[in-house]
XYZ file of C-alpha atoms in Angstrom:
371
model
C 30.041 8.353 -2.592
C 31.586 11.611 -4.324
C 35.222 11.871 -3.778
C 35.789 15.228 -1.679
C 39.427 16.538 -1.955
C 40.830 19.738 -0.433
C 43.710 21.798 -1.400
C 46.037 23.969 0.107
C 47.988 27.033 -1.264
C 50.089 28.805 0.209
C 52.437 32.196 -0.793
C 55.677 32.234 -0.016
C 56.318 35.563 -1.327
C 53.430 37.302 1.235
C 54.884 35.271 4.012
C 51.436 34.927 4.952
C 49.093 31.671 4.951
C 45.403 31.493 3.385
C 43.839 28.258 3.506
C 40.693 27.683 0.711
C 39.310 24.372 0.508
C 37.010 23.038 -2.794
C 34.815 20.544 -2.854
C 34.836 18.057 -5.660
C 31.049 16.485 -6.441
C 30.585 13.550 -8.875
C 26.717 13.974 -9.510
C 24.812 11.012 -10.407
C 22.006 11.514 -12.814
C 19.179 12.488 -11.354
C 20.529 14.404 -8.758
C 21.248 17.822 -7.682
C 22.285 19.227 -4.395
C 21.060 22.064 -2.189
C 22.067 23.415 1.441
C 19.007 21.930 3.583
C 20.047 18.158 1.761
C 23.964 18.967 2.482
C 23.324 19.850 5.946
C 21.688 16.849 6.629
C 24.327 14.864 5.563
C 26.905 16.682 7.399
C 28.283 18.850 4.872
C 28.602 22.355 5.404
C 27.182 25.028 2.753
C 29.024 28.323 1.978
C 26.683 30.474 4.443
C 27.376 28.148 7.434
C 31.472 27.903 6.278
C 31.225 31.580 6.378
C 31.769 31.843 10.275
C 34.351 28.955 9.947
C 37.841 30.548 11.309
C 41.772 29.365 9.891
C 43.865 31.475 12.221
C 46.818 32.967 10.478
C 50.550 32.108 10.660
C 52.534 34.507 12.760
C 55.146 35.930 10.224
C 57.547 38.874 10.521
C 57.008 41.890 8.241
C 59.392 42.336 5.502
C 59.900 45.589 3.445
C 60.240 44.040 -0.103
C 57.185 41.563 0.669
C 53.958 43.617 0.207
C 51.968 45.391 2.440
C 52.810 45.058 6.362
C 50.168 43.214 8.497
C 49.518 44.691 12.332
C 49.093 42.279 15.065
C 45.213 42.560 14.479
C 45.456 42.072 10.866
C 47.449 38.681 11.652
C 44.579 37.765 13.932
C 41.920 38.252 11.387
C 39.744 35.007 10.566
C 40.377 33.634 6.892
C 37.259 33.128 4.905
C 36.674 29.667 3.516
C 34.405 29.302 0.643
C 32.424 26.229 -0.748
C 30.632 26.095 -3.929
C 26.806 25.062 -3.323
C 25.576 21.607 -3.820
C 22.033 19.989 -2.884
C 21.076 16.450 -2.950
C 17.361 17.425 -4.315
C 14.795 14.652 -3.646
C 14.879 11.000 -4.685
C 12.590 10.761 -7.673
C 9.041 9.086 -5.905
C 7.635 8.034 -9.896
C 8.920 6.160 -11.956
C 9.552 6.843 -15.556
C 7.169 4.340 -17.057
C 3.985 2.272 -15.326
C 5.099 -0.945 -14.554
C 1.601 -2.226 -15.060
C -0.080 -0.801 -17.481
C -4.046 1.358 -16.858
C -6.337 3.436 -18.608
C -8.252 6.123 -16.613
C -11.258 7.273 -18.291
C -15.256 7.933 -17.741
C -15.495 5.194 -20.397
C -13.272 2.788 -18.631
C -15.282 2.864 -15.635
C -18.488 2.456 -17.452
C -17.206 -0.555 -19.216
C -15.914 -2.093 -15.780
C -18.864 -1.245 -13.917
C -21.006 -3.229 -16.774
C -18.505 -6.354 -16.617
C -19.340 -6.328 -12.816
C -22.846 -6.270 -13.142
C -23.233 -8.817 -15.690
C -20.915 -11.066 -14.305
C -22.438 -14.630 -13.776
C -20.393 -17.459 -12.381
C -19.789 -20.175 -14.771
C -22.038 -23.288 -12.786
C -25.701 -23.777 -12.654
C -25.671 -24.980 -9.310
C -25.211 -21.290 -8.144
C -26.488 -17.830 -9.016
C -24.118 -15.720 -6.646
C -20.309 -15.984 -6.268
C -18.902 -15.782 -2.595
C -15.960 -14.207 -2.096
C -14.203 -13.793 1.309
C -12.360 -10.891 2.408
C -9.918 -11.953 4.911
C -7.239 -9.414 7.041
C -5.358 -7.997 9.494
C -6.928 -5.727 11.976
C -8.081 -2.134 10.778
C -6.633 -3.326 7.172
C -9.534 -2.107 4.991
C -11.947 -5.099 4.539
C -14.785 -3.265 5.686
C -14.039 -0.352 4.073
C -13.630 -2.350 0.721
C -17.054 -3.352 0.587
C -18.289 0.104 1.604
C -16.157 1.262 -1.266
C -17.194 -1.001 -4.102
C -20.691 -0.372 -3.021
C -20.498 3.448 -3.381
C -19.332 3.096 -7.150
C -22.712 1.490 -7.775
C -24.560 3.793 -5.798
C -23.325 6.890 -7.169
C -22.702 8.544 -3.986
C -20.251 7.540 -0.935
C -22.211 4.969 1.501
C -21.356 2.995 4.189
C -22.927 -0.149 4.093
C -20.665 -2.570 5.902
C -20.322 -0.519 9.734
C -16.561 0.556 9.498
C -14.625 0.848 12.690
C -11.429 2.811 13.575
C -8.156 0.970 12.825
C -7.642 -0.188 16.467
C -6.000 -3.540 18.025
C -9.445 -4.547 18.133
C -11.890 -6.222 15.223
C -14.976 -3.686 14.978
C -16.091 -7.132 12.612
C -17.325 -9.774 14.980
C -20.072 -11.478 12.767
C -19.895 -13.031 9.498
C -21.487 -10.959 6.899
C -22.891 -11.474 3.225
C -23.024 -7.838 1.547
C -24.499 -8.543 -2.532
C -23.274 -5.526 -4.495
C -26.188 -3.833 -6.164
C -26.901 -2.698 -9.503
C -26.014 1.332 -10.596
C -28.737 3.231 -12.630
C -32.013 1.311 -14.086
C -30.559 -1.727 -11.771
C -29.788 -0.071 -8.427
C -32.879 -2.085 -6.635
C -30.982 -5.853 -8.115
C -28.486 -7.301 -6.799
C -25.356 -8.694 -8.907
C -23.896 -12.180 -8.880
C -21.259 -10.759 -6.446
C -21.722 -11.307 -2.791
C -18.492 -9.766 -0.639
C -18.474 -11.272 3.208
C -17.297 -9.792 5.808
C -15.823 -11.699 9.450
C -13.475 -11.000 12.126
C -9.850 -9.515 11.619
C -6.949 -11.622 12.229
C -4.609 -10.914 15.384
C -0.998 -11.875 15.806
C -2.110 -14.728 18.179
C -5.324 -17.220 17.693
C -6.897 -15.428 20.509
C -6.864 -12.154 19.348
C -8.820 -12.440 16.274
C -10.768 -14.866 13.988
C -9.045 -18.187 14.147
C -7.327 -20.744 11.629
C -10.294 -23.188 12.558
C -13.076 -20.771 12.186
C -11.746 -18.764 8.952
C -11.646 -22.744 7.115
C -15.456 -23.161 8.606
C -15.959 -20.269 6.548
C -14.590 -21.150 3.453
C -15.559 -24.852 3.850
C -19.646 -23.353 3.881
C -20.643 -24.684 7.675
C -20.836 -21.125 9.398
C -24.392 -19.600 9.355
C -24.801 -15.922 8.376
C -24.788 -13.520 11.472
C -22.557 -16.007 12.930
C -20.304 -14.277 16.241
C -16.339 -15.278 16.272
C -15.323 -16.294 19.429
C -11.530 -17.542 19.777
C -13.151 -19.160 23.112
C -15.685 -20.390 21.100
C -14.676 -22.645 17.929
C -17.215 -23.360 15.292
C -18.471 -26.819 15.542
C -21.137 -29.215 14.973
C -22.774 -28.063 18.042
C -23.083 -24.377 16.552
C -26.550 -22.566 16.364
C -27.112 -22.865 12.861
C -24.348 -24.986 11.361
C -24.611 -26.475 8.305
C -23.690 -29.885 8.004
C -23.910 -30.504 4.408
C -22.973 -27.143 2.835
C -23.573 -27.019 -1.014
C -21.702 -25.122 -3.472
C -23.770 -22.118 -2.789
C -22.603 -21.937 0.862
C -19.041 -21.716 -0.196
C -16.468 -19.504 -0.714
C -15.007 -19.176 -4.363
C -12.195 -16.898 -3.587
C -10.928 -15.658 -0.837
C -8.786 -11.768 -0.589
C -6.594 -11.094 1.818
C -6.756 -7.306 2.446
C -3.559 -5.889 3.519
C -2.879 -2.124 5.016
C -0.386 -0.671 2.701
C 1.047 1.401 5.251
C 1.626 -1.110 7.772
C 2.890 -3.570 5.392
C 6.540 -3.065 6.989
C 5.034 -3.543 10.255
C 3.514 -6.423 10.250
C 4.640 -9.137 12.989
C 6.652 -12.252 11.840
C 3.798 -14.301 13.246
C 1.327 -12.230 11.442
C 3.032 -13.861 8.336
C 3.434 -17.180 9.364
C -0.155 -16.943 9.999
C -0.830 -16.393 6.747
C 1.639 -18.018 5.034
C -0.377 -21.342 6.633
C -4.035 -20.442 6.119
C -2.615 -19.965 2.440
C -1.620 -23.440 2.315
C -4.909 -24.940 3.821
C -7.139 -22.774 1.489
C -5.348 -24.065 -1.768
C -5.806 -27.426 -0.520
C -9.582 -26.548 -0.430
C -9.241 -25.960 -4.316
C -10.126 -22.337 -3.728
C -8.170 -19.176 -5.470
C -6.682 -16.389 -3.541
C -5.732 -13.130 -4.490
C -5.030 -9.893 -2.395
C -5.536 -6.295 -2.431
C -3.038 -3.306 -0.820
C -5.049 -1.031 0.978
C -4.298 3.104 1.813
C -2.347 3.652 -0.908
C -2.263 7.161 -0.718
C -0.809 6.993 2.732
C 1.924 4.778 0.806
C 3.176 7.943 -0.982
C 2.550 11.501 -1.274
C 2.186 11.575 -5.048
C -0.016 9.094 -4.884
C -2.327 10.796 -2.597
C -2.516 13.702 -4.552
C -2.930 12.068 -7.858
C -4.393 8.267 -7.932
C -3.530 7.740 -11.753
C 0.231 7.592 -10.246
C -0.316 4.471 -8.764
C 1.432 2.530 -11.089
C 4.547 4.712 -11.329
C 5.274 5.154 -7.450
C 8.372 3.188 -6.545
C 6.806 3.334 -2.732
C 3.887 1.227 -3.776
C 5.571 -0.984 -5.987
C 8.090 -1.942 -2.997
C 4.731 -1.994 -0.529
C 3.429 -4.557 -2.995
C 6.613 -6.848 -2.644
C 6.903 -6.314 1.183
C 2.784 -7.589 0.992
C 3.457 -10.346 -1.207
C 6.426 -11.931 1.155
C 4.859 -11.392 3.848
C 1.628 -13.500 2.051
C 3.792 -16.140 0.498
C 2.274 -14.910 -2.757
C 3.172 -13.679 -6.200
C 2.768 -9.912 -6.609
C 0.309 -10.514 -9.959
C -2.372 -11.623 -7.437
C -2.314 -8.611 -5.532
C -3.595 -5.208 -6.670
C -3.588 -1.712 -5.032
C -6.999 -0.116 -3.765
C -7.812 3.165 -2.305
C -10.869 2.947 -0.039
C -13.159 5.746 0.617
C -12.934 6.712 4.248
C -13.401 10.643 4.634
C -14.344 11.312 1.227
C -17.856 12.578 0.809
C -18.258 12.671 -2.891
C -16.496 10.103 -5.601
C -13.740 10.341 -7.980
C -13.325 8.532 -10.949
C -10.362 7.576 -11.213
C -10.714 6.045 -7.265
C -13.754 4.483 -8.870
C -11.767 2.698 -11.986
C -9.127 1.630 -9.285
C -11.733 0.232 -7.295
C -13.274 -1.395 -10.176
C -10.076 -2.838 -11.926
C -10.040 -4.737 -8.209
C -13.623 -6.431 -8.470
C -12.446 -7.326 -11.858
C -9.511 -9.111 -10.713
C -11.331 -10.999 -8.372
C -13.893 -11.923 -10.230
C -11.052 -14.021 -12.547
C -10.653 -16.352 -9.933
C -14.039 -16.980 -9.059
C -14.461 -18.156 -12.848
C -11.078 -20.000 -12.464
C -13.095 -21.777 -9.387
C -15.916 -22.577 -10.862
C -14.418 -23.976 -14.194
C -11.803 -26.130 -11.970
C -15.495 -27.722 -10.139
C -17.215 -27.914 -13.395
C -17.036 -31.645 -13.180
């Protein structure tokens, strides 16, 4: 830290003692200090020093040494003065983007085209599955909701979103196809998002290693209720047997809360970190996106285009890709609509650039089962 160094002078002549102390700062870059920061680290500003008291030496008058001092005078307090400093705030952007995004009208036009054209690479399918996968409360309902309102044109809820409690709103698996914007609203696209249970910390608090793979795997029947009591099996109403490629899953995302990311139990983790390894056994891609990023960091929430330059979200992404067992290119940062009535672009490129990433791994599925 700065080196602080105090001095002492005193005159001999006067036969009288003033103390005055300095403060020496070596300011980083970057920085600057004010009174609320100093405070707060202890240090005292001149205002506060103001009241601070150096009681004076008792000394005898002399006739050739100045003016006399009275009893009172001797008493006196001795003002101490110290030059003001301030900390300031630690800079929340940084300089540059450390992934690099356009934010335009003609962006999200262009995305929102790729989306709806998109057609996975196989013949034996005409949808791609993907399978959003979470904690609790993460987002995964919300995501669909989300994606689904930039093709609307308006904010819509189409998966039921519940509050971010200990408990799965989610109990059924869901298929949600994204539809169409404009001429196309009434078609769906190739995309199909679907929707199940939120994982707990335990494998009876939430959807299960065993059911989450019957998933993936293509035996659980749409409309399908979780029950940790209750493991999918070949006694199931409705289980398929024989799933084809069509009743798979071509990618799964695991939706993580951005502002829980620190958290997160161990377990939670470990979870993970092991459904990961079963999945990619299964030959199928995973990727992840970090949810509530403007409750990540305030400049963020203010301004979405920041996203890319806030240090907060760049360290949420690292905390979210440890605690995954995954490389922080798969995962991408998402703001969902939750009490936002009308849309914003820029939320809507975001959004978009997410789909987009996703979809890249459903082709990489596909062209890996081509044979």
């Amino acid at each position: 830290m700065s080196l602080f160094s105090a001095a002492l002078l005193s005159d001999n002549k006067s036969n009288t003692s003033t103390a005055t102390a300095s403060v020496s700062v070596g300011k980083p870059s970057g920085f600057s200090f004010s009174p609320v920061a100093a405070s707060s680290f202890g240090l005292a500003t001149s205002s506060e020093v103001k009241s601070t008291t150096t009681p004076a030496t008792s000394t005898l008058a002399s006739p050739t040494a100045g003016p006399s001092f009275t009893k009172s005078d001797r008493n006196k307090p001795k003002k101490v003065t110290v030059p003001q400093f301030s900390l300031g705030e630690f800079p929340l952007l940084l300089e540059n983007e450390w992934r690099k995004m356009e934010w335009s009208e003609e962006v999200k036009e262009t995305l929102m085209e790729s989306v709806s054209s998109f057609k996975p690479a196989s013949e034996a399918v005409t949808e791609a599955r993907v399978l959003l996968i979470g904690p609790v409360g993460a987002g995964k309902s919300s995501f669909i909701s989300s994606v689904q309102s930039v093709f609307s044109g308006r904010v819509i809820n189409r998966a039921m979103v519940g509050s971010s409690s200990s408990t799965s709103f989610t109990k059924k698996l869901r298929s949600y196809n994204i539809r169409g914007a404009g001429e196309n609203a009434n078609e769906p696209t190739a995309l199909v998002l679907c929707d199940v249970m939120g994982v707990g910390e335990g494998e009876s608090t939430g959807l299960t290693l065993h059911d989450a793979l019957s998933v993936i795997k293509g035996h659980t029947p749409e409309g399908h209720q979780f029950s940790p009591e209750q493991p999918i099996s070949a006694e199931t109403m409705g289980f398929i047997k024989k799933p084809s490629t069509s009743n798979k899953v071509h990618c799964v995302v695991f939706v993580i809360d951005g502002s829980k990311v620190n958290s997160y139990a161990k377990s939670l983790g470990a979870t993970f970190q092991q459904l990961r390894e079963h999945i990619s056994n299964l030959g199928v891609h995973q990727v992840a996106v970090l949810t509530h990023v403007d409750q990540v960091c305030k400049a963020t929430e203010s301004d979405i285009t920041q996203v890319y330059k806030s240090r907060s979200i760049q360290q949420a992404m690292v905390k979210a890709g440890e605690l995954l067992g995954m490389a922080t290119s798969y995962i991408v940062p998402v703001k969902n609509y939750c009490s936002e009535l009308d849309l914003d672009e820029n939320t809507d490129v975001l959004l978009l650039k997410a789909v987009d990433h996703i979809l890249q791994y459903v082709d990489l599925y596909f062209q890996d089962n081509s044979s």
